[in-house]
Amino acid sequence: MPASLASLDTPVALIDVPRMQRNIQRMQQRMDALGVRLRPHIKTSKCLPVVQAQIQAGASGITVSTLKEAQHCFANGIQDIFYAVAMAPGKLPQALALRRKGCQLSLLVDSLAAAQAVVDFGGHHDERFAVWIEIDCDGHRSGLRVEDPSLVDIARTLSDGGMHLCGVMTHAGSSYELDTPQALQALAEQERHACVSAAQRIREAGLACPQVSIGSTPTALSAQHLEGVTEVRAGVYVFFDLVMHNVGVCAADELALSVLTTVIGHQKDKGWIITDAGWMAMSRDRGTQRQRRDFGYGQVCNEAGDWIDGARLTGANQEHGIITLEQPANVDITTRFPVGSRLRILPNHACATGAQFAQYSACEASGEIQTWSRLHGW
């Protein structure tokens, strides 16, 4: 017999399936309109039914953050997989095993040392690895600047060493720090231009560089055009979260992931409502802290998922969450939020909150709830 919301023990991670499906369609339709393939990053959900919904909507290939994700997806029929973390030489045997089974796994490097390690290992095992080069488009994390002299050297090392150079990729992670359409559009163009320019440098050196891969949810939803780009990798759009809401790329009714929690007590003199969802359920991610609106550890909704203005999870111990109200003066918290009543908390960072759970409870429009397992580990 299908589960119902009332039957769920708390805390539990809920997926609003209709919202998730609309989010998937929104991104896919935008990529179709811009004329590029969508290779979604599955690190947000790490959940096969979610990934299958993205593929059914038109996604072509997937992006993963761990080789365990790659193994799991390949075992379930997904072949075109990009492992988009700079390749650690010690993991090359895992990558080789996947490719020998028929997985179309591609790897990532951002240094001459890493490229040489792939070439040496591939040559020793008679394997022609498919490899991307990471470009730093905004100083956010890793990758090579477009003008870095070693960019062409890496491309030549891979090509001359018998590897298949797929192309160049980048990720405008600094987009999470923006909150206006104008700034997001400018960064989207910066991301596109940097990666296309890197590909052009490699081509001008007489080397093949067929693909240009970019991607972050904010820039994917803000780009005015994607000339020269072949694919986009975006991930958090499937659920969205409060960080994305602050960035300005989603509305409150598009947030598809929440944590169902139960009120377990009160501290009336402090105005605290105590719940059973602490940081073990929500994570310690405080991604909204530096944004224009700080949601603490999450925005509070009623059990049906309707936003309760001014109610936030402002404190979190391991198994205790503390909800406070912005205007508590005339509210009897014990009456409005009685012990045993249930609430939903929208997370700052969907990836981090999802990672706290071994499974999701996926809520259909009918009210029926299915259990979807979630992948853990590396």
Short mmCIF file of N, CA, C and O in Angstrom, two decimals, residues 7 72 133 136 192 249 278 305 372:
data_model
loop_
_atom_site.label_atom_id
_atom_site.label_comp_id
_atom_site.label_asym_id
_atom_site.label_seq_id
_atom_site.Cartn_x
_atom_site.Cartn_y
_atom_site.Cartn_z
N SER A 7 1.82 9.15 7.30
CA SER A 7 2.44 7.91 7.78
C SER A 7 3.95 8.01 7.93
O SER A 7 4.58 7.10 8.48
N HIS A 72 27.08 3.42 -10.48
CA HIS A 72 25.66 3.19 -10.21
C HIS A 72 24.81 3.48 -11.45
O HIS A 72 23.94 2.69 -11.82
N ILE A 133 39.58 19.27 -20.54
CA ILE A 133 40.47 20.19 -19.82
C ILE A 133 39.60 21.26 -19.15
O ILE A 133 38.75 21.87 -19.80
N ASP A 136 39.30 27.90 -15.95
CA ASP A 136 38.86 28.79 -14.88
C ASP A 136 38.30 30.06 -15.51
O ASP A 136 39.05 30.85 -16.08
N ARG A 192 30.78 31.77 -21.04
CA ARG A 192 30.75 31.30 -22.43
C ARG A 192 31.99 31.72 -23.18
O ARG A 192 32.66 30.91 -23.84
N VAL A 249 16.86 33.10 -9.46
CA VAL A 249 16.55 32.27 -10.63
C VAL A 249 15.39 31.32 -10.40
O VAL A 249 15.05 30.52 -11.28
N GLY A 278 17.48 18.82 13.29
CA GLY A 278 18.65 19.65 13.55
C GLY A 278 19.59 19.64 12.36
O GLY A 278 19.18 19.38 11.22
N GLY A 305 3.33 22.59 2.79
CA GLY A 305 4.40 23.20 1.99
C GLY A 305 4.22 24.68 1.74
O GLY A 305 4.99 25.26 0.96
N TRP A 372 12.40 6.70 -2.81
CA TRP A 372 13.47 6.69 -3.81
C TRP A 372 14.81 6.66 -3.08
O TRP A 372 15.10 7.55 -2.27
#
